[in-house]
Amino acid sequence: LRTTLLFLSPKDLYTAPDSCKGRCEEPYSQEDECHCNAECESYRDCCEDYYRHCRDEGFSSSRDAITDEDLLHVSEQLYKADHNKARPTDIAINPQYQASPDETGDQEDRSPRPLYKYVNEELFAKPTYASFIKLLDNYQRATGREEDVTAEELREQDNFLKEVMKTELMKKLFAFLHQKNRYGSEQEFVADLKEMWFGLYSRGDGEQDSSGFEHVFSGRARTGRTGGARQRRAGGLTPGSRLCLGEVKKGKVSGFHNWIRFYLLEKQGIVNYFSHNFNGPWDTYPDVLGLQFSWDGFYKEVGSAFIGSSPEFEFGLYTLCFIARPGRACHLSLGGYSLSIQTYSWTKSTYGDGKKYIATAYVISS
C-alpha cells in the first residue's frame, strides 16, 4: 500500500474570525468577533457574509430570512404608508449651489440664502412631529459629557414611541418583523426600540454621553480626532458612495441627518447652509438631499437627509435596516426609485442578552 501525504496550507486550515464560511450554526462563543448561528440576527452580531454562506438556514428557518426582495417590497409599503409626510405645498427649498466632489471639504459658503424658503409649521402640530421635536433639546451637543436623563425626558421617549406606533407605517413594520419571527409581540418590539435607539453608551471618555437617536437625529459636535478628512471625503455620488459622514475630524459635525432639526436650527440662525452635492430623483416628498453646512461653527462635509418625511418614516426605515442588515448596505425601493441605508452597531457595549445599540444610520447612494 502506498501512503499518500496530503499537505494543507495554513490558508486551507484557517477559518477567518470575521467570516461565516464553514461556521454556519456554530455554537455561540463570546470570544468570537461575530457569529453565524440562528440567533445572530436577533442580537445583530452576525458576520457580514452570514447571508451569503448561511442564508438557506436563515434566521430560525428559511421562511424567516429577510431577503433582498422582502426589503424592496416592505420599503415600498412603508413609503406608501407615510401619511404624515409633507405635501408639495408644505415645503419650499432653495438648494442653490451644487458642489463638485472636490469642493465638499472646502468649507466655503457658496449659497447666500437659507436652504428652506418656507415650511408649513402646521405639520409640527401632528402628534408624531410634536413628540419628536420635544426630544431634540434633550441632549448635550459635545461628546464626553454625561447625559442627565430626567424623568420628564424618559416620558418624552415613551410618548414618541407611543405616537409612532399608532401610525399605519409602524404597524406595517411591526407586522413584517413579527411575520419574520423577530418579535413575538408589539410590546416586545417597542421595548427593543427604546433600548436600541435611546439606550446610552459612551463615545467619549467613559461617560454615558450618546445614543443612536441623538447621533442620527440630533447630531454632535466632535471634540476628538478620529481620522483624516481626505480618507473620509464622500466625493461624487457614484453607486456605493456615501451620502453622509459619521464621525469625522476634530471640529466637524457628527450625525445630524434630520430635516426638521436642520430647519429649526436654520430658522434660529444657528445652522448655515453652504451647498449641496446630491439631490434625489423624487419629484415629491420624501426627497433626499446631500448637503454641506456649518452648525454654530462646526462643519458637516456631506450630510444626507430625507426632506419632508415624517419622523416615523425615517425612524421606521432605519430600524428596518438595522435589524435586517446591520453593518451592511440595506437596499430599498421608494416610489420605484432605489435607495440604500447604511447602519452600524455600537460594538463596545450591549443591552439585554448581548443586543447591540444603534451607532449610526444614514442614506447612501444605490
CSV table of C-alpha atoms in Angstrom, one decimal:
chain,number,residue,atom,x,y,z
A,1,LEU,CA,0.0,0.0,0.0
A,2,ARG,CA,1.3,3.4,-0.9
A,3,THR,CA,0.7,6.1,1.7
A,4,THR,CA,-0.2,9.5,0.3
A,5,LEU,CA,0.5,12.5,2.4
A,6,LEU,CA,-1.8,15.5,1.9
A,7,PHE,CA,-0.2,18.8,2.9
A,8,LEU,CA,-2.6,21.6,3.6
A,9,SER,CA,-1.6,25.2,3.6
A,10,PRO,CA,-2.4,27.3,6.6
A,11,LYS,CA,-5.0,29.1,4.4
A,12,ASP,CA,-6.8,25.7,3.9
A,13,LEU,CA,-7.0,25.1,7.6
A,14,TYR,CA,-7.8,28.6,8.7
A,15,THR,CA,-11.4,30.0,9.2
A,16,ALA,CA,-11.4,33.8,9.2
A,17,PRO,CA,-12.8,35.1,12.6
A,18,ASP,CA,-14.9,37.7,10.7
A,19,SER,CA,-16.4,35.2,8.2
A,20,CYS,CA,-19.2,32.6,8.3
A,21,LYS,CA,-17.5,30.4,5.7
A,22,GLY,CA,-17.6,26.9,7.3
A,23,ARG,CA,-19.2,28.2,10.5
A,24,CYS,CA,-23.0,28.1,9.9
A,25,GLU,CA,-24.8,27.1,13.1
A,26,GLU,CA,-21.6,27.1,15.0
A,27,PRO,CA,-22.3,27.3,18.8
A,28,TYR,CA,-22.1,30.8,20.3
A,29,SER,CA,-18.8,31.8,21.9
A,30,GLN,CA,-18.3,35.2,23.4
A,31,GLU,CA,-14.7,35.1,22.2
A,32,ASP,CA,-15.9,35.2,18.5
A,33,GLU,CA,-15.7,38.5,16.7
A,34,CYS,CA,-19.1,37.8,15.0
A,35,HIS,CA,-21.5,34.9,14.9
A,36,CYS,CA,-23.2,32.5,12.4
A,37,ASN,CA,-25.9,30.7,14.3
A,38,ALA,CA,-29.7,31.2,14.1
A,39,GLU,CA,-29.7,33.8,16.9
A,40,CYS,CA,-27.2,36.2,15.4
A,41,GLU,CA,-29.8,38.3,13.5
A,42,SER,CA,-31.8,38.7,16.7
A,43,TYR,CA,-28.7,40.0,18.5
A,44,ARG,CA,-27.4,41.9,15.5
A,45,ASP,CA,-23.9,40.3,15.7
A,46,CYS,CA,-23.8,38.3,12.5
A,47,CYS,CA,-20.7,38.2,10.4
A,48,GLU,CA,-21.1,40.4,7.3
A,49,ASP,CA,-21.1,37.3,5.0
A,50,TYR,CA,-23.7,35.4,7.1
A,51,TYR,CA,-26.4,35.8,4.4
A,52,ARG,CA,-24.1,34.6,1.6
A,53,HIS,CA,-23.0,31.4,3.5
A,54,CYS,CA,-25.9,30.6,5.8
A,55,ARG,CA,-29.0,32.1,4.1
A,56,ASP,CA,-30.5,28.7,3.4
A,57,GLU,CA,-30.7,28.2,7.2
A,58,GLY,CA,-31.9,31.8,7.5
A,59,PHE,CA,-33.0,33.2,10.9
A,60,SER,CA,-34.6,30.2,12.5
A,61,SER,CA,-35.9,28.7,9.3
A,62,SER,CA,-35.7,29.7,5.6
A,63,ARG,CA,-39.0,31.4,5.7
A,64,ASP,CA,-37.8,33.7,8.4
A,65,ALA,CA,-34.9,35.0,6.4
A,66,ILE,CA,-35.3,38.7,5.3
A,67,THR,CA,-34.4,38.6,1.6
A,68,ASP,CA,-33.4,41.5,-0.6
A,69,GLU,CA,-36.8,41.1,-2.3
A,70,ASP,CA,-38.5,41.4,1.1
A,71,LEU,CA,-36.8,44.6,1.8
A,72,LEU,CA,-37.8,46.1,-1.6
A,73,HIS,CA,-41.4,45.1,-1.0
A,74,VAL,CA,-41.7,46.3,2.6
A,75,SER,CA,-39.9,49.6,2.0
A,76,GLU,CA,-42.5,50.4,-0.8
A,77,GLN,CA,-45.2,49.6,1.7
A,78,LEU,CA,-43.7,51.9,4.3
A,79,TYR,CA,-43.3,54.6,1.6
A,80,LYS,CA,-47.0,54.4,0.7
A,81,ALA,CA,-48.0,54.4,4.4
A,82,ASP,CA,-46.2,57.7,5.2
A,83,HIS,CA,-49.5,59.6,5.5
A,84,ASN,CA,-47.9,62.3,7.7
A,85,LYS,CA,-45.3,63.3,5.2
A,86,ALA,CA,-45.2,66.9,3.8
A,87,ARG,CA,-47.3,67.8,0.8
A,88,PRO,CA,-45.6,69.6,-2.1
A,89,THR,CA,-47.1,72.8,-0.9
A,90,ASP,CA,-45.8,72.4,2.7
A,91,ILE,CA,-42.1,72.9,1.9
A,92,ALA,CA,-40.1,75.1,-0.5
A,93,ILE,CA,-36.4,74.7,-0.6
A,94,ASN,CA,-33.6,76.6,-2.4
A,95,PRO,CA,-30.7,74.3,-3.0
A,96,GLN,CA,-28.6,76.9,-4.9
A,97,TYR,CA,-25.0,75.8,-5.4
A,98,GLN,CA,-24.2,72.2,-6.3
A,99,ALA,CA,-20.8,71.3,-5.1
A,100,SER,CA,-18.4,69.0,-7.0
A,101,PRO,CA,-16.7,66.1,-5.3
A,102,ASP,CA,-13.6,68.2,-4.8
A,103,GLU,CA,-15.5,71.1,-3.2
A,104,THR,CA,-17.4,69.4,-0.4
A,105,GLY,CA,-14.5,69.7,2.0
A,106,ASP,CA,-13.6,73.3,1.2
A,107,GLN,CA,-15.9,74.8,3.9
A,108,GLU,CA,-16.9,77.6,1.7
A,109,ASP,CA,-20.4,79.1,1.8
A,110,ARG,CA,-21.5,79.2,-1.8
A,111,SER,CA,-25.2,79.7,-1.2
A,112,PRO,CA,-26.0,83.1,0.2
A,113,ARG,CA,-29.7,82.2,1.0
A,114,PRO,CA,-31.1,79.7,3.5
A,115,LEU,CA,-32.0,76.2,2.3
A,116,TYR,CA,-35.6,76.4,3.5
A,117,LYS,CA,-37.6,79.2,1.9
A,118,TYR,CA,-40.8,78.0,3.5
A,119,VAL,CA,-42.1,75.3,5.8
A,120,ASN,CA,-45.7,74.9,6.8
A,121,GLU,CA,-45.3,74.6,10.6
A,122,GLU,CA,-48.8,73.2,11.0
A,123,LEU,CA,-47.0,69.9,10.2
A,124,PHE,CA,-45.3,70.2,13.6
A,125,ALA,CA,-48.6,70.0,15.4
A,126,LYS,CA,-49.2,66.4,14.3
A,127,PRO,CA,-48.6,64.1,17.2
A,128,THR,CA,-45.5,62.3,15.8
A,129,TYR,CA,-43.9,65.6,14.8
A,130,ALA,CA,-44.7,67.3,18.2
A,131,SER,CA,-43.4,64.4,20.2
A,132,PHE,CA,-40.3,64.1,18.1
A,133,ILE,CA,-39.4,67.8,18.4
A,134,LYS,CA,-39.7,67.6,22.2
A,135,LEU,CA,-36.8,65.1,22.1
A,136,LEU,CA,-34.4,67.3,20.2
A,137,ASP,CA,-33.4,69.5,23.2
A,138,ASN,CA,-32.7,66.6,25.5
A,139,TYR,CA,-29.0,66.2,24.5
A,140,GLN,CA,-25.6,67.7,25.1
A,141,ARG,CA,-24.0,68.7,21.8
A,142,ALA,CA,-20.5,67.6,22.6
A,143,THR,CA,-19.2,64.1,23.3
A,144,GLY,CA,-17.6,63.3,26.6
A,145,ARG,CA,-20.3,65.0,28.7
A,146,GLU,CA,-22.6,62.7,30.7
A,147,GLU,CA,-26.2,62.9,29.7
A,148,ASP,CA,-28.5,63.6,32.6
A,149,VAL,CA,-31.7,61.8,31.6
A,150,THR,CA,-34.6,63.2,33.6
A,151,ALA,CA,-38.0,61.5,34.4
A,152,GLU,CA,-39.6,64.0,32.0
A,153,GLU,CA,-37.2,63.1,29.2
A,154,LEU,CA,-38.0,59.4,29.8
A,155,ARG,CA,-41.7,60.2,29.5
A,156,GLU,CA,-41.0,62.1,26.2
A,157,GLN,CA,-39.2,59.0,24.8
A,158,ASP,CA,-42.2,56.8,25.8
A,159,ASN,CA,-44.6,59.3,24.3
A,160,PHE,CA,-42.8,59.4,21.0
A,161,LEU,CA,-42.8,55.7,20.8
A,162,LYS,CA,-46.5,55.6,21.7
A,163,GLU,CA,-47.3,58.1,18.9
A,164,VAL,CA,-45.3,56.5,16.2
A,165,MET,CA,-46.7,53.1,17.0
A,166,LYS,CA,-50.2,54.5,16.3
A,167,THR,CA,-49.3,55.1,12.7
A,168,GLU,CA,-50.0,52.7,9.9
A,169,LEU,CA,-46.4,52.8,8.9
A,170,MET,CA,-45.0,51.5,12.1
A,171,LYS,CA,-47.8,48.9,12.4
A,172,LYS,CA,-46.8,47.6,9.0
A,173,LEU,CA,-43.2,47.5,10.1
A,174,PHE,CA,-44.0,45.5,13.2
A,175,ALA,CA,-46.3,43.1,11.2
A,176,PHE,CA,-43.4,42.4,8.8
A,177,LEU,CA,-40.9,41.8,11.6
A,178,HIS,CA,-43.4,39.7,13.6
A,179,GLN,CA,-44.0,37.6,10.5
A,180,LYS,CA,-40.3,37.1,10.2
A,181,ASN,CA,-40.1,35.9,13.8
A,182,ARG,CA,-38.1,38.8,15.1
A,183,TYR,CA,-40.6,39.9,17.7
A,184,GLY,CA,-43.4,37.9,19.5
A,185,SER,CA,-45.5,41.0,20.4
A,186,GLU,CA,-45.8,44.7,19.8
A,187,GLN,CA,-44.8,45.2,23.4
A,188,GLU,CA,-41.6,43.4,22.9
A,189,PHE,CA,-40.9,45.4,19.7
A,190,VAL,CA,-41.5,48.8,21.5
A,191,ALA,CA,-39.3,47.8,24.4
A,192,ASP,CA,-36.5,46.9,22.0
A,193,LEU,CA,-36.9,50.1,20.1
A,194,LYS,CA,-36.4,52.1,23.3
A,195,GLU,CA,-33.2,50.3,24.1
A,196,MET,CA,-31.7,50.2,20.6
A,197,TRP,CA,-32.4,53.9,20.0
A,198,PHE,CA,-32.4,55.6,23.4
A,199,GLY,CA,-30.0,53.4,25.4
A,200,LEU,CA,-27.0,55.4,26.4
A,201,TYR,CA,-23.4,54.4,25.7
A,202,SER,CA,-20.0,56.2,25.7
A,203,ARG,CA,-18.5,57.9,22.6
A,204,GLY,CA,-16.2,59.9,24.9
A,205,ASP,CA,-14.0,59.0,27.9
A,206,GLY,CA,-16.3,56.5,29.6
A,207,GLU,CA,-19.2,58.9,30.1
A,208,GLN,CA,-22.7,57.7,29.1
A,209,ASP,CA,-22.9,60.5,26.6
A,210,SER,CA,-24.6,59.3,23.5
A,211,SER,CA,-27.4,57.3,21.9
A,212,GLY,CA,-28.4,56.2,18.5
A,213,PHE,CA,-31.3,58.6,18.4
A,214,GLU,CA,-29.1,61.6,19.5
A,215,HIS,CA,-26.4,60.8,16.9
A,216,VAL,CA,-28.8,60.2,13.9
A,217,PHE,CA,-31.5,62.8,14.6
A,218,SER,CA,-29.9,65.5,16.8
A,219,GLY,CA,-26.2,65.4,15.9
A,220,ARG,CA,-23.0,66.1,17.7
A,221,ALA,CA,-20.0,68.4,17.7
A,222,ARG,CA,-17.0,66.1,17.8
A,223,THR,CA,-14.3,67.0,20.3
A,224,GLY,CA,-11.8,64.3,19.4
A,225,ARG,CA,-9.8,63.4,16.4
A,226,THR,CA,-11.0,60.3,14.5
A,227,GLY,CA,-9.4,60.4,11.1
A,228,GLY,CA,-8.4,62.5,8.2
A,229,ALA,CA,-10.9,64.3,6.0
A,230,ARG,CA,-9.1,63.0,2.9
A,231,GLN,CA,-9.9,59.4,4.0
A,232,ARG,CA,-13.5,60.2,4.7
A,233,ARG,CA,-14.5,62.6,1.9
A,234,ALA,CA,-17.5,61.2,0.2
A,235,GLY,CA,-16.9,62.8,-3.2
A,236,GLY,CA,-19.3,62.3,-6.0
A,237,LEU,CA,-22.3,60.0,-5.6
A,238,THR,CA,-21.4,57.1,-7.6
A,239,PRO,CA,-23.1,53.7,-6.8
A,240,GLY,CA,-21.9,52.6,-3.4
A,241,SER,CA,-20.6,56.0,-2.4
A,242,ARG,CA,-21.6,57.6,0.9
A,243,LEU,CA,-24.1,60.4,1.1
A,244,CYS,CA,-23.1,61.4,4.6
A,245,LEU,CA,-20.3,61.1,7.0
A,246,GLY,CA,-20.3,59.7,10.5
A,247,GLU,CA,-17.6,60.8,13.0
A,248,VAL,CA,-15.0,62.8,11.2
A,249,LYS,CA,-12.1,65.2,12.1
A,250,LYS,CA,-12.0,67.4,15.1
A,251,GLY,CA,-14.2,70.5,14.8
A,252,LYS,CA,-16.7,68.8,12.4
A,253,VAL,CA,-20.3,67.7,13.0
A,254,SER,CA,-21.1,64.0,13.6
A,255,GLY,CA,-24.5,62.6,12.8
A,256,PHE,CA,-27.3,65.1,12.3
A,257,HIS,CA,-29.4,63.8,9.4
A,258,ASN,CA,-32.9,65.1,10.1
A,259,TRP,CA,-34.6,67.8,8.1
A,260,ILE,CA,-36.8,69.1,10.9
A,261,ARG,CA,-33.8,69.6,13.2
A,262,PHE,CA,-32.0,71.4,10.4
A,263,TYR,CA,-34.9,73.7,9.6
A,264,LEU,CA,-35.5,74.7,13.2
A,265,LEU,CA,-31.8,75.5,13.7
A,266,GLU,CA,-31.5,77.3,10.4
A,267,LYS,CA,-34.5,79.4,11.4
A,268,GLN,CA,-32.7,80.4,14.6
A,269,GLY,CA,-29.6,81.3,12.6
A,270,ILE,CA,-27.5,78.5,14.2
A,271,VAL,CA,-27.1,76.4,11.1
A,272,ASN,CA,-25.7,78.0,7.9
A,273,TYR,CA,-26.3,76.1,4.6
A,274,PHE,CA,-23.3,76.1,2.3
A,275,SER,CA,-24.2,73.9,-0.7
A,276,HIS,CA,-25.5,70.5,-1.8
A,277,ASN,CA,-23.8,67.7,-3.7
A,278,PHE,CA,-26.8,65.4,-4.4
A,279,ASN,CA,-30.5,65.9,-5.0
A,280,GLY,CA,-32.6,62.8,-5.1
A,281,PRO,CA,-34.7,61.7,-8.1
A,282,TRP,CA,-38.1,62.1,-6.3
A,283,ASP,CA,-40.5,64.8,-7.5
A,284,THR,CA,-42.4,64.8,-4.3
A,285,TYR,CA,-41.7,64.2,-0.6
A,286,PRO,CA,-39.9,62.5,0.9
A,287,ASP,CA,-36.9,63.6,-1.1
A,288,VAL,CA,-33.2,63.1,-0.3
A,289,LEU,CA,-30.5,65.8,-0.2
A,290,GLY,CA,-26.8,65.6,0.4
A,291,LEU,CA,-25.6,68.9,1.8
A,292,GLN,CA,-22.8,70.9,3.3
A,293,PHE,CA,-23.3,73.2,6.2
A,294,SER,CA,-21.9,74.7,9.4
A,295,TRP,CA,-23.6,74.3,12.8
A,296,ASP,CA,-22.5,77.0,15.3
A,297,GLY,CA,-19.0,77.0,13.8
A,298,PHE,CA,-18.7,73.2,13.3
A,299,TYR,CA,-18.6,71.9,9.7
A,300,LYS,CA,-20.5,69.0,8.1
A,301,GLU,CA,-18.8,67.9,4.9
A,302,VAL,CA,-21.5,65.7,3.5
A,303,GLY,CA,-24.7,65.2,5.4
A,304,SER,CA,-27.6,63.2,4.0
A,305,ALA,CA,-31.2,64.0,4.9
A,306,PHE,CA,-34.6,62.9,3.9
A,307,ILE,CA,-36.6,66.1,3.2
A,308,GLY,CA,-40.3,66.3,4.0
A,309,SER,CA,-40.6,62.8,5.5
A,310,SER,CA,-42.5,62.2,8.8
A,311,PRO,CA,-40.4,61.3,11.9
A,312,GLU,CA,-41.9,57.8,11.8
A,313,PHE,CA,-40.8,57.3,8.2
A,314,GLU,CA,-37.1,57.8,9.0
A,315,PHE,CA,-37.3,56.1,12.3
A,316,GLY,CA,-39.0,53.1,10.7
A,317,LEU,CA,-36.6,52.7,7.7
A,318,TYR,CA,-33.5,53.0,9.9
A,319,THR,CA,-35.0,50.5,12.3
A,320,LEU,CA,-35.8,48.0,9.5
A,321,CYS,CA,-32.3,48.2,8.1
A,322,PHE,CA,-30.6,48.0,11.5
A,323,ILE,CA,-32.5,44.8,12.2
A,324,ALA,CA,-32.3,43.3,8.7
A,325,ARG,CA,-28.8,44.4,7.6
A,326,PRO,CA,-26.7,45.6,10.5
A,327,GLY,CA,-23.3,46.8,9.3
A,328,ARG,CA,-24.3,46.3,5.6
A,329,ALA,CA,-25.9,48.3,2.8
A,330,CYS,CA,-29.6,47.9,3.0
A,331,HIS,CA,-31.2,48.2,-0.4
A,332,LEU,CA,-34.7,49.7,-0.5
A,333,SER,CA,-37.2,50.9,-3.0
A,334,LEU,CA,-39.2,54.2,-2.5
A,335,GLY,CA,-41.7,55.1,-5.1
A,336,GLY,CA,-40.0,53.0,-7.7
A,337,TYR,CA,-36.5,54.5,-7.0
A,338,SER,CA,-33.6,52.7,-5.5
A,339,LEU,CA,-32.2,54.0,-2.2
A,340,SER,CA,-29.8,52.4,0.3
A,341,ILE,CA,-29.3,52.9,4.0
A,342,GLN,CA,-26.1,52.0,5.9
A,343,THR,CA,-26.3,51.3,9.6
A,344,TYR,CA,-23.7,50.3,12.2
A,345,SER,CA,-23.9,48.7,15.6
A,346,TRP,CA,-22.2,50.1,18.7
A,347,THR,CA,-19.8,47.3,19.5
A,348,LYS,CA,-18.3,48.4,22.8
A,349,SER,CA,-21.4,47.9,25.0
A,350,THR,CA,-24.6,45.9,24.8
A,351,TYR,CA,-28.0,45.6,26.4
A,352,GLY,CA,-30.3,42.7,27.3
A,353,ASP,CA,-28.7,39.4,26.4
A,354,GLY,CA,-26.0,40.9,24.2
A,355,LYS,CA,-28.0,43.0,21.8
A,356,LYS,CA,-26.3,46.0,20.1
A,357,TYR,CA,-27.2,49.7,20.2
A,358,ILE,CA,-27.5,51.7,17.1
A,359,ALA,CA,-24.3,53.6,16.4
A,360,THR,CA,-25.4,55.4,13.3
A,361,ALA,CA,-27.8,55.2,10.3
A,362,TYR,CA,-27.6,57.2,7.1
A,363,VAL,CA,-28.6,57.3,3.5
A,364,ILE,CA,-26.1,56.1,0.9
A,365,SER,CA,-26.5,56.1,-2.9
A,366,SER,CA,-27.8,52.9,-4.6
